[in-house]
Coordinates of C-alpha atoms and ligand atoms in Angstrom, one line a residue:
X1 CA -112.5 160.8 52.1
X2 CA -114.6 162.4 55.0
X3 CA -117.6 161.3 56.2
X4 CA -120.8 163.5 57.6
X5 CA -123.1 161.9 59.7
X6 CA -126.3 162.7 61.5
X7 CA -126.0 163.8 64.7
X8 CA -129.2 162.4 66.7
X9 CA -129.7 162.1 70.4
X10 CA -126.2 163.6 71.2
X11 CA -124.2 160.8 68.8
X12 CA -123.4 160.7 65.4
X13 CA -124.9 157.8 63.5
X14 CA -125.7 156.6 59.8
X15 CA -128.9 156.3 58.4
X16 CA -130.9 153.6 58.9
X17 CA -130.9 152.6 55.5
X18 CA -127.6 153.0 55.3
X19 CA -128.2 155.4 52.1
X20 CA -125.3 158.0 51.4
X21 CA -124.7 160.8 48.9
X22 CA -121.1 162.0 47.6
X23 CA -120.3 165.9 48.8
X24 CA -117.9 167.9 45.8
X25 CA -115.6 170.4 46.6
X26 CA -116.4 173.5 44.2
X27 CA -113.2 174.7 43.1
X28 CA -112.1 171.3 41.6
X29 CA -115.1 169.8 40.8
X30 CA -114.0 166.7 42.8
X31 CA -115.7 164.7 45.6
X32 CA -114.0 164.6 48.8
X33 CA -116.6 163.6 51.0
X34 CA -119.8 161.3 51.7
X35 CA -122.7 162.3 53.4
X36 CA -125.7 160.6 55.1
X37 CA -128.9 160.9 52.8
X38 CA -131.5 160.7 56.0
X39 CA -135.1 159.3 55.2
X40 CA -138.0 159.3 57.0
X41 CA -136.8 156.6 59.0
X42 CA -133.9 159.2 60.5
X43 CA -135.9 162.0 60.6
X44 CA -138.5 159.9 63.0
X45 CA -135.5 159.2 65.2
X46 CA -134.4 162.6 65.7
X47 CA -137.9 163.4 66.1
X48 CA -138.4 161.1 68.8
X49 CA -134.5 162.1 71.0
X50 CA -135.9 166.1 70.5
X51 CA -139.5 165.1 72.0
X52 CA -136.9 163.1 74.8
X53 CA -135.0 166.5 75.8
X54 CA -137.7 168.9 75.3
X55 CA -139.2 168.9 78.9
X56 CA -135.9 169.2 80.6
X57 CA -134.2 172.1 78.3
X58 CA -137.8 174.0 78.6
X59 CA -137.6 173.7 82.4
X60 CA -134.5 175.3 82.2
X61 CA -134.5 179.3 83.1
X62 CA -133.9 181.8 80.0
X63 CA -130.0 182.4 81.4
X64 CA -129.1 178.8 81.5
X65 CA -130.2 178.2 78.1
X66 CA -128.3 181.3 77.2
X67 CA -125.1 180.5 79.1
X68 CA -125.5 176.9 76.9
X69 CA -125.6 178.8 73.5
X70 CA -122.9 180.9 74.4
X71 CA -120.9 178.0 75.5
X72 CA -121.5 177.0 71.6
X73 CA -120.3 180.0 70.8
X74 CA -117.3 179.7 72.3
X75 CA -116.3 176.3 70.7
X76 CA -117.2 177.9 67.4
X77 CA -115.1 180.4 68.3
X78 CA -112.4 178.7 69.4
X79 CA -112.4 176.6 65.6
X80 CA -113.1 179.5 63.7
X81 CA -109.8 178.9 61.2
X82 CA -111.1 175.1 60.9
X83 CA -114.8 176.0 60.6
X84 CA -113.9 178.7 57.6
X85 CA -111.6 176.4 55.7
X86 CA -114.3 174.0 56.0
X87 CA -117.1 176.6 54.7
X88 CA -114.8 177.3 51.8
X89 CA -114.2 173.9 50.7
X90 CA -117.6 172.9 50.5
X91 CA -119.4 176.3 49.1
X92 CA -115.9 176.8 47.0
X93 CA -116.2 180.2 48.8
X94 CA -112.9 182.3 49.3
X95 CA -111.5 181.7 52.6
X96 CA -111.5 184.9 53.8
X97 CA -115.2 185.5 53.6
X98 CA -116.0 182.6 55.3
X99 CA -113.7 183.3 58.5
X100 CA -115.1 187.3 57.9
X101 CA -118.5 186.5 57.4
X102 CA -120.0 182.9 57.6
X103 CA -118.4 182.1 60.8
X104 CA -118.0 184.9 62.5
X105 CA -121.8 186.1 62.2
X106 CA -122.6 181.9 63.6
X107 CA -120.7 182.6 66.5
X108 CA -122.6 186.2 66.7
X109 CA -126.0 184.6 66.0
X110 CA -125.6 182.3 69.0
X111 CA -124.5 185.2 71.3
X112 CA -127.2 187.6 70.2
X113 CA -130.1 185.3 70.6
X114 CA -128.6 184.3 73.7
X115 CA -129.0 188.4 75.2
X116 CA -132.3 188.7 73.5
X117 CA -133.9 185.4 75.4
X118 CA -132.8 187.2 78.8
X119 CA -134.9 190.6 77.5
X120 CA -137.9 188.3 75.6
X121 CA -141.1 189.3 78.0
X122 CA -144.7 189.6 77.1
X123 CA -147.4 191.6 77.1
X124 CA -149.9 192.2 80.0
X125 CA -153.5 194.0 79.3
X126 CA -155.1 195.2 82.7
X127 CA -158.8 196.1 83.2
X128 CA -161.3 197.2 83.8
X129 CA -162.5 194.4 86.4
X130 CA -159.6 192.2 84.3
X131 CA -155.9 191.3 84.1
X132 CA -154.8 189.5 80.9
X133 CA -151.3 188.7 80.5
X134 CA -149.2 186.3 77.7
X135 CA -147.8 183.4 78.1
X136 CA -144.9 182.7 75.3
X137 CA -144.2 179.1 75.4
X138 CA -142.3 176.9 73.1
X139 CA -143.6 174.8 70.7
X140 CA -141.9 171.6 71.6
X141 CA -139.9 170.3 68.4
X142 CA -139.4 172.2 65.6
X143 CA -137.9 172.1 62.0
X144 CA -135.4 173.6 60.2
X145 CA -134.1 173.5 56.9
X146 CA -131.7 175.5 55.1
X147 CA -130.0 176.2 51.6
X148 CA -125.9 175.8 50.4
X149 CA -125.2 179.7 50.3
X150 CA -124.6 180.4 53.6
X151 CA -124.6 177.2 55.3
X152 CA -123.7 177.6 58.6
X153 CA -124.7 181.6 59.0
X154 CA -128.3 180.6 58.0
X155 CA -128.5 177.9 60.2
X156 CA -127.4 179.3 63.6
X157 CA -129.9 182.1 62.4
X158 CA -132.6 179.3 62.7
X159 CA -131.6 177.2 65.2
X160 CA -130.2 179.9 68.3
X161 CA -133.3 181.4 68.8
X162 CA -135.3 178.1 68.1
X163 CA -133.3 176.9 71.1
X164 CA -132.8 180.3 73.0
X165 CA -136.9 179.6 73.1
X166 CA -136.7 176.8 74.9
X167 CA -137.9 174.3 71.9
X168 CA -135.8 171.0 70.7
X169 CA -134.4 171.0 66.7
X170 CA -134.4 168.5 63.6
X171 CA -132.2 170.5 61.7
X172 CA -131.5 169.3 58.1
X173 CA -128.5 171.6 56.2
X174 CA -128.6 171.5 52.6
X175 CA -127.0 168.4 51.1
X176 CA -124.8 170.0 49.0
X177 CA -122.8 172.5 52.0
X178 CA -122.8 169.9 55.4
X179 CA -119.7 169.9 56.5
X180 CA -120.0 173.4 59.3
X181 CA -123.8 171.4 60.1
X182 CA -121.9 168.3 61.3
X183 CA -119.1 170.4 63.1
X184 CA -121.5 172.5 64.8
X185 CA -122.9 169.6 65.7
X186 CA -119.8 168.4 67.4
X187 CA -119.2 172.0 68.7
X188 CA -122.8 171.8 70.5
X189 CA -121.5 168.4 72.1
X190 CA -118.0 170.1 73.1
X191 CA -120.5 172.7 74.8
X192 CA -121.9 170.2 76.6
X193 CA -125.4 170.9 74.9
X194 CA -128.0 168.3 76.4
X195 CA -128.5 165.0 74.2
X196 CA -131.8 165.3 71.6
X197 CA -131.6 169.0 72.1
X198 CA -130.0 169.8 68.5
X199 CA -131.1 167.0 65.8
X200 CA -129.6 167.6 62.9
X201 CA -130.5 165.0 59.7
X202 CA -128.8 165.2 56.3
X203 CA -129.9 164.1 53.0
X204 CA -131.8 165.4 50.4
X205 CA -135.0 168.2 50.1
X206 CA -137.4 166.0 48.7
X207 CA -136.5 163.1 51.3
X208 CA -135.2 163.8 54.5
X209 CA -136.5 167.9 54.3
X210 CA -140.3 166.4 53.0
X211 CA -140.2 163.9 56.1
X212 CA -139.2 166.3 58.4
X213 CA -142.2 168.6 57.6
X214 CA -144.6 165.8 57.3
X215 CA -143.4 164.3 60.6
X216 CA -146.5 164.7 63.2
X217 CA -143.7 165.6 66.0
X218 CA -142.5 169.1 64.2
X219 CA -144.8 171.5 64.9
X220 CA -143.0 174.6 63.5
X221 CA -141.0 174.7 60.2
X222 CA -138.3 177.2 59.7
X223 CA -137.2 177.5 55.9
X224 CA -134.9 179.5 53.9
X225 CA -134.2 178.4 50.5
X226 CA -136.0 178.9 47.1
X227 CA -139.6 180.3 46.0
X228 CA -140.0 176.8 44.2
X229 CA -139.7 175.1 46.9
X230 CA -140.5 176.9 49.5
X231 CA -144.1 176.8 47.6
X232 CA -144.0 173.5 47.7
X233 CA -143.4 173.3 51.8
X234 CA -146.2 175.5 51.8
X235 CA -148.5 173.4 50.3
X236 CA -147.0 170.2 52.2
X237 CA -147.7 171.9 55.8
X238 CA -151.1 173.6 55.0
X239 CA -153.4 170.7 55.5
X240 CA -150.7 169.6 58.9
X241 CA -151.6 173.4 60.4
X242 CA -147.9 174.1 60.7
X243 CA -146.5 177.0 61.7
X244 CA -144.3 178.0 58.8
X245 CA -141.8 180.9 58.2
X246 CA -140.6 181.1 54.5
X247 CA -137.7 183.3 53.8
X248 CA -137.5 182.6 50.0
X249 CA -135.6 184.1 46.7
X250 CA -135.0 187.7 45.8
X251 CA -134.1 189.6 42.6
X252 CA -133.2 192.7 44.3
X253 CA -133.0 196.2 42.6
X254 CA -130.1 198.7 43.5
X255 CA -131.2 202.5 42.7
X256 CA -128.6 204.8 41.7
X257 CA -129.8 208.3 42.1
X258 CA -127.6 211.1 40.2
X259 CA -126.3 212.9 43.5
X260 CA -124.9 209.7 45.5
X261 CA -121.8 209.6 46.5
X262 CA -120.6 208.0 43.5
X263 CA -117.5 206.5 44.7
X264 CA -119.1 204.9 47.4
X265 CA -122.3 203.8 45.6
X266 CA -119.9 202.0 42.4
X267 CA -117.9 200.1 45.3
X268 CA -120.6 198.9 47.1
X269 CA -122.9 198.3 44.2
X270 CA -120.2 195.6 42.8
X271 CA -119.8 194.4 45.7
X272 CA -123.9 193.8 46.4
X273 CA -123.7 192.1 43.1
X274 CA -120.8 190.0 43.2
X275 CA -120.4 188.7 47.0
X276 CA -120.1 185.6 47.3
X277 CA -120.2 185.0 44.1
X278 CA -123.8 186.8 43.8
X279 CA -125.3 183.7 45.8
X280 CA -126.6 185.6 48.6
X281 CA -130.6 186.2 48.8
X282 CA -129.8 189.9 48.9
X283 CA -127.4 190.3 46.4
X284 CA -128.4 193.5 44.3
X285 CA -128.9 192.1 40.8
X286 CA -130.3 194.4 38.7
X287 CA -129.3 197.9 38.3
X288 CA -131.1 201.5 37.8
X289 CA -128.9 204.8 37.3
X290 CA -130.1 207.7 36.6
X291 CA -129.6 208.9 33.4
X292 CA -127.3 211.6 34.0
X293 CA -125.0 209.1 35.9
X294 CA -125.4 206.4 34.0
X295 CA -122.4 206.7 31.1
X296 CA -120.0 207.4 34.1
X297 CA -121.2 204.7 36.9
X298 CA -121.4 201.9 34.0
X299 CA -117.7 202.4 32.7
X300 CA -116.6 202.3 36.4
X301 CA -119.0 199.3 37.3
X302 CA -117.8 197.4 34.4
X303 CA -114.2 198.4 35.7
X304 CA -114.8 197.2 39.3
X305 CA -116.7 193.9 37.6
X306 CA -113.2 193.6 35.9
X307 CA -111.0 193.9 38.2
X308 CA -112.2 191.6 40.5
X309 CA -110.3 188.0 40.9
X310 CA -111.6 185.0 40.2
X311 CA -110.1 182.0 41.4
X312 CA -108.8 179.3 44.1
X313 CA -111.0 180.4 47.5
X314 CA -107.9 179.7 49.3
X315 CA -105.6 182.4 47.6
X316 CA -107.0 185.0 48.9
X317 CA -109.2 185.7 45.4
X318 CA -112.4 188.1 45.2
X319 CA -114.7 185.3 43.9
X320 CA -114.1 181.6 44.4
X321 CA -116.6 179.0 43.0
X322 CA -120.0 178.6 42.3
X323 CA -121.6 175.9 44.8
X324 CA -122.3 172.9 42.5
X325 CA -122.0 171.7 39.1
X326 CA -125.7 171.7 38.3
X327 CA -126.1 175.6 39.3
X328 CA -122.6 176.4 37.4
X329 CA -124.6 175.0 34.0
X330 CA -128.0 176.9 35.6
X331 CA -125.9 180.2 35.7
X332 CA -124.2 179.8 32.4
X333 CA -127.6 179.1 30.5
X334 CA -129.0 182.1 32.2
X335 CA -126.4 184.5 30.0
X336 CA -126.4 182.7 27.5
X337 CA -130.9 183.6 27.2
X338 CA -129.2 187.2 28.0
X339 CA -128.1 187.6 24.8
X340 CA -130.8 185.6 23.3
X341 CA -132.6 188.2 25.1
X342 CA -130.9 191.0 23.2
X343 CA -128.6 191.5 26.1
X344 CA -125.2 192.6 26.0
X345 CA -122.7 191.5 28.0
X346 CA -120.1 194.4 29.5
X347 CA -118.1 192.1 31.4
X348 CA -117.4 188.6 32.1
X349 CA -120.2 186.0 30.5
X350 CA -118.2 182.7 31.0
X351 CA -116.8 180.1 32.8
X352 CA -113.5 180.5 34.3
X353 CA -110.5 177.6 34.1
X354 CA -108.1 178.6 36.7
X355 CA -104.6 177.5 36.0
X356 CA -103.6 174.5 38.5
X357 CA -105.9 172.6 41.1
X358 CA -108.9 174.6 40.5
X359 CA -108.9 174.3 36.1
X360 CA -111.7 171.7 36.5
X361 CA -114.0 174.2 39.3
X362 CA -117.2 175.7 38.9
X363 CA -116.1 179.1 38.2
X364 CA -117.9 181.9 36.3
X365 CA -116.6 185.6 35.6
X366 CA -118.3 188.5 37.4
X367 CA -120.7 189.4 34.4
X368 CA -122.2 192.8 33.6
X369 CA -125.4 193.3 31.1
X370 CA -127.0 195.8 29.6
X371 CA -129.4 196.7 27.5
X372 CA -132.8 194.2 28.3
X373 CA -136.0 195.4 29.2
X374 CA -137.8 194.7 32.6
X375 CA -140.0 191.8 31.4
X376 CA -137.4 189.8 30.4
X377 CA -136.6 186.6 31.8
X378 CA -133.4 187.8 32.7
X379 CA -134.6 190.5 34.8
X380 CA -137.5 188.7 36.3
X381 CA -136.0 185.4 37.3
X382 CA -133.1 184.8 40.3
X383 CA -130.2 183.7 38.9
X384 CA -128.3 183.4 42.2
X385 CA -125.0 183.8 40.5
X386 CA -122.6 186.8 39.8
X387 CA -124.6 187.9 36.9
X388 CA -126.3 191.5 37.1
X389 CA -127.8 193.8 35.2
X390 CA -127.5 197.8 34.0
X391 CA -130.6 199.5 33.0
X392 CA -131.0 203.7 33.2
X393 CA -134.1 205.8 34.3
X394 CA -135.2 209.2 34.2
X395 CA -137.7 210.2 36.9
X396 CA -138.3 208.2 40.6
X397 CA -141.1 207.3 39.5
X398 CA -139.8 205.0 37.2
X399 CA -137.8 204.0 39.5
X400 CA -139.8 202.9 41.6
X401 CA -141.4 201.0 39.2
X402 CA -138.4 199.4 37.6
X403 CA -137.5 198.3 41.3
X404 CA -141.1 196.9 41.9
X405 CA -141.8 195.4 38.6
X406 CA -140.7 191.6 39.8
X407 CA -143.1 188.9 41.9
X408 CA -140.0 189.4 44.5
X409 CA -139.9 191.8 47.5
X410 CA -136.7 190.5 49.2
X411 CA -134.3 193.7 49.4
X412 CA -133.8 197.2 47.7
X413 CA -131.1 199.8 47.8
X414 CA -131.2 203.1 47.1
X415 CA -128.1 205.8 46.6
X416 CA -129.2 209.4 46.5
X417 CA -128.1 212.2 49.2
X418 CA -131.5 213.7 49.3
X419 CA -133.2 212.9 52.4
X420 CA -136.8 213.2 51.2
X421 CA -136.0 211.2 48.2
X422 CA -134.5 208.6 50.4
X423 CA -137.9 208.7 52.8
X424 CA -140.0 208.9 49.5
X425 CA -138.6 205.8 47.8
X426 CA -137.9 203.4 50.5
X427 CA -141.7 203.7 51.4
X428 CA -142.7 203.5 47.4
X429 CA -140.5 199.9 47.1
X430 CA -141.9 196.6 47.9
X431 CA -139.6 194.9 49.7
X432 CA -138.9 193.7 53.2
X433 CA -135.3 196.0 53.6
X434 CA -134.6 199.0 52.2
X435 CA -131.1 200.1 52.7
X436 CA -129.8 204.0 51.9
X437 CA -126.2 204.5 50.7
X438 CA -125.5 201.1 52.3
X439 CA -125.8 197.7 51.5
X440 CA -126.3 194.7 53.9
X441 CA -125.6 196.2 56.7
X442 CA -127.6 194.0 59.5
X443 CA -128.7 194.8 63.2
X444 CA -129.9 191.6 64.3
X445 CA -132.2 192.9 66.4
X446 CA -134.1 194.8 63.2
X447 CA -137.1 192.2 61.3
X448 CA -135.9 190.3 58.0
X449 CA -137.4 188.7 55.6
X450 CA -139.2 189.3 52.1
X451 CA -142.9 190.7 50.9
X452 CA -144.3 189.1 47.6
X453 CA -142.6 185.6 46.5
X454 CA -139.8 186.6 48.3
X455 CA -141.8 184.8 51.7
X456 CA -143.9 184.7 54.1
X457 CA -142.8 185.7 58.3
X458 CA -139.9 187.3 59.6
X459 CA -136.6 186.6 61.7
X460 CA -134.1 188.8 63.2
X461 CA -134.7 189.8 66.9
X462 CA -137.8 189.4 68.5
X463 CA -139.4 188.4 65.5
X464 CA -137.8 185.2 65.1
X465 CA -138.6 185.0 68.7
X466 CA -142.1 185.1 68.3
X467 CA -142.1 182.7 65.6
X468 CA -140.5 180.1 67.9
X469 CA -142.8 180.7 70.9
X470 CA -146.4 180.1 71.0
X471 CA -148.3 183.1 72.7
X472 CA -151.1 182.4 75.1
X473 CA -153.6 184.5 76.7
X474 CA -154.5 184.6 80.4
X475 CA -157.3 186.4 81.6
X476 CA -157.9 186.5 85.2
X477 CA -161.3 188.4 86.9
X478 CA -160.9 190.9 89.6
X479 CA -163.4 190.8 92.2
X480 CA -164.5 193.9 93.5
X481 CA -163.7 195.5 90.3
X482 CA -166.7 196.2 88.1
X483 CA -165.7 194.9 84.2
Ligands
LIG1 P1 -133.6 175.0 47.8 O1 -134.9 175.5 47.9 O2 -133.2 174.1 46.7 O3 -133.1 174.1 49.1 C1 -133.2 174.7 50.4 C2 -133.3 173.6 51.4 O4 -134.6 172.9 51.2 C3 -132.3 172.5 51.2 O5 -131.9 172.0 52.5 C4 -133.1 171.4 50.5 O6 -132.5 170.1 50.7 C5 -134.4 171.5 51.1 N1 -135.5 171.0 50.3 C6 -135.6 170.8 49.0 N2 -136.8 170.3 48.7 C7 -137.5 170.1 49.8 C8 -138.8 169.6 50.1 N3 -139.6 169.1 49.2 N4 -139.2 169.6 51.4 C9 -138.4 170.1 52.4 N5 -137.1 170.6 52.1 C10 -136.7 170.6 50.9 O7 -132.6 176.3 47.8 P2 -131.1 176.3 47.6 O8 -130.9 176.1 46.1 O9 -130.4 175.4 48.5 O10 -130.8 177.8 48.0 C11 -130.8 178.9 47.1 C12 -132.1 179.7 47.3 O11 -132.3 180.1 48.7 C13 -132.2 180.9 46.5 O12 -133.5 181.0 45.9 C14 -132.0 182.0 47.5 O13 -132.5 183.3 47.2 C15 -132.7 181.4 48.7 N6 -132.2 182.1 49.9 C16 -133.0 182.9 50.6 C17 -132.6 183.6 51.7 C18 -133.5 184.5 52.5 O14 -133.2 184.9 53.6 N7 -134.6 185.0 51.9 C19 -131.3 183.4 52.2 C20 -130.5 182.5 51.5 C21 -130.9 181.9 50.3

């Protein structure tokens, strides 16, 4: 059985209380690991070896903490195969998409914010009879807390350009997914990252993540998980005055004009509704086509649905597991209100028993719907599981409205080869990306995040740069200059 442990001051420890919590690997269903469940007790001690390291790693100049995150980089890099079979066992994600996408875009987080740090400058106002200029500091120690989807993508997101800033991190992974947290721990360590720089504190949301941003120390909290709880934080660092970046749920609409390219638009639409076995925050789960289309795009939807394979994440399968048991049942109640709903169900609607090791894994069959109206519960709440919806329109404006008509604003995607149309819609939906005859495709250096209860802030770039720096005028009189 393995073991995560903190990782505080540069050394792995236990808890203070000694409290643990069993880790399951999703495609059997079994536990294969223990993990410390930090409390606030934990949480103070990270707090306390970040405060430690802060004034020496934000002395440093921009390029040394770059040549540091790169160094991480590199002993990512170097464990990539180990790092991706470790995603996959503890997400039950397939193998492949973890090596592809999980671990390669850590090791690319880390190098890009790395760059950006070494092109981060400010602004400078001059006159008349004045010179003002910006100072962008970090904020000392800052917090940041992530969910099970993409584990250690999401947290490299946070935590290189936290770092790349110059501030100090209590980190606290999602207790369900923290075996790549405890490796990149080791991997910073390997990289000969400073002691207290990286904190990183396991254990549940409501204990070790609460503690972390009530602790007085944290000044900044950077979240991604779920609108619930990311509420909740909300309210929790309000009355503190913390700086607080929410990137929170989606339920993200895919419009399918007539005149797309159709092959390209069924591919890519199955595979924005499927990837990771539709628990990514941008996963496009409800679906317009125009009515023209819509006979032709549904048969060949429901096809691609179909043909997908669902199984053991280490045979190279589509779809592996769902990421716990608990979300499994969450999922399969969800279709079952479908067709309470008056829903009906294309393709897939139930739980998958592999054959072998994985007959006893939390595995669900890509499922297709049709037939609901908007203001159903299906359509309005995330499901976060490979469960979408097909619904046709007639005109863009309804469209546009279809795509609206939820309290989310994470993502949208439209299909259509008419340029104005494309220009016309993208500004119409509310929603933080819109992507044309494409789906999550990412420049890191473009803003992200969600309008609505999809959250509050954005990363990506210089944005997440400004959220980890705290900006500071100067303003300095010129004499002999009249003002
Ligand atoms: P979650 O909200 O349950 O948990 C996220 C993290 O918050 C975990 O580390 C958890 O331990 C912690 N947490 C829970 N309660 C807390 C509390 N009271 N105080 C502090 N921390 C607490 O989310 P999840 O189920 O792990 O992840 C799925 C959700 O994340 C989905 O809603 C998905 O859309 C969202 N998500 C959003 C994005 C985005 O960029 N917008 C990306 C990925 C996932």
């Amino acid at each position: 059985m393995l073991t995560f442990r903190h990782f505080i001051g540069g050394a792995p420890c236990d808890s203070v209380d000694g409290a643990t919590l069993p880790v399951y690997e999703p495609a059997t269903g079994a536990q294969y690991a223990i993990v410390a469940d930090g409390s606030q007790a934990d949480i103070d001690a990270a707090a306390r070896a970040a405060a430690a390291a802060f004034p020496a790693w934000s002395a440093l100049p921009a390029a040394e903490r770059a040549s540091h995150l790169n160094a991480v980089a590199d002993a990512i890099e170097r464990r990539a195969v180990e790092f991706a079979a470790a995603e996959s066992r503890d997400t039950g994600k397939p193998v492949a998409l973890a090596r592809g996408m999980d671990i390669a875009r850590a090791v690319v987080n880390c190098r890009f914010f790395a760059a950006a740090i070494t092109q981060f400058s400010s602004e400078s106002h001059t006159g008349p009879g004045t010179l003002n200029y910006t100072l962008r500091e970090p904020h000392g120690v800052v917090g940041c807390i992530t969910p099970w989807n993409l584990p250690l993508l999401l947290f490299t997101w946070k935590i290189a350009p936290a770092l790349a800033a110059g501030n100090c991190v209590v980190a606290k992974p999602s207790e369900l997914t923290p075996a790549t947290a405890s490796m990149f721990a080791d991997a910073c360590a390997e990289a000969g990252l400073p002691a207290g720089v990286l904190n990183v504190v396991h254990g549940q949301g409501p204990r070790a993540g609460q503690a972390l941003v009530e602790h007085p120390g944290i000044t900044a909290i950077s979240f991604t998980g779920g609108t619930a709880t990311g509420t909740r934080l909300a309210a929790t660092a309000a009355p503190l005055l913390k700086k607080l970046s929410l990137e929170l749920g989606g339920k993200n609409p895919n419009i399918v004009f007539a005149d797309c390219d159709f092959e390209r638009a069924v591919a890519d639409s199955v595979r924005a509704a499927f990837l990771n076995q539709g628990q990514i925050c941008l996963c496009g789960s409800r679906v317009y086509v125009e009515r023209a289309l819509y006979p032709r795009f549904r048969d060949a939807f429901v096809a691609g649905a179909k043909a997908l394979t669902v199984g053991d994440p280490a045979d190279g399968n589509d779809l592996g597991a769902l990421t716990s048991g608990a979300h499994l049942d969450k999922v399969l109640a969800a279709i079952e209100t479908a067709r309470t709903e008056g829903g009906t169900v294309l393709a897939g609607g139930e739980r998958v028993r592999p054959a072998g090791r994985c007959a006893d894994g939390w595995f669900v069959a890509p499922t297709v719907i049709e037939g609901l109206p908007l203001d159903c519960r299906t359509n309005q709440e995330e499901i976060f599981g490979p469960v979408v919806t097909l619904a046709p329109f007639d005109t863009e404006a309804e469209a546009v409205a279809l795509a609206n008509g939820t309290r989310y604003g994470l993502v949208a995607t439209v299909w259509t080869r008419d340029l104005d149309r494309a220009h016309r819609v993208s500004r119409a939906l509310s929603a933080g990306i819109v992507w044309v005859n494409c789906w999550m495709v990412r420049d890191l250096r473009t803003p992200f995040g969600g309008v609505k209860a999809s959250g509050v802030g954005r990363e990506g770039g210089l944005e997440a740069l400004r959220f980890f720096t705290e900006p500071r005028n100067i303003c300095i009189r010129i004499a002999g200059e009249s003002e």
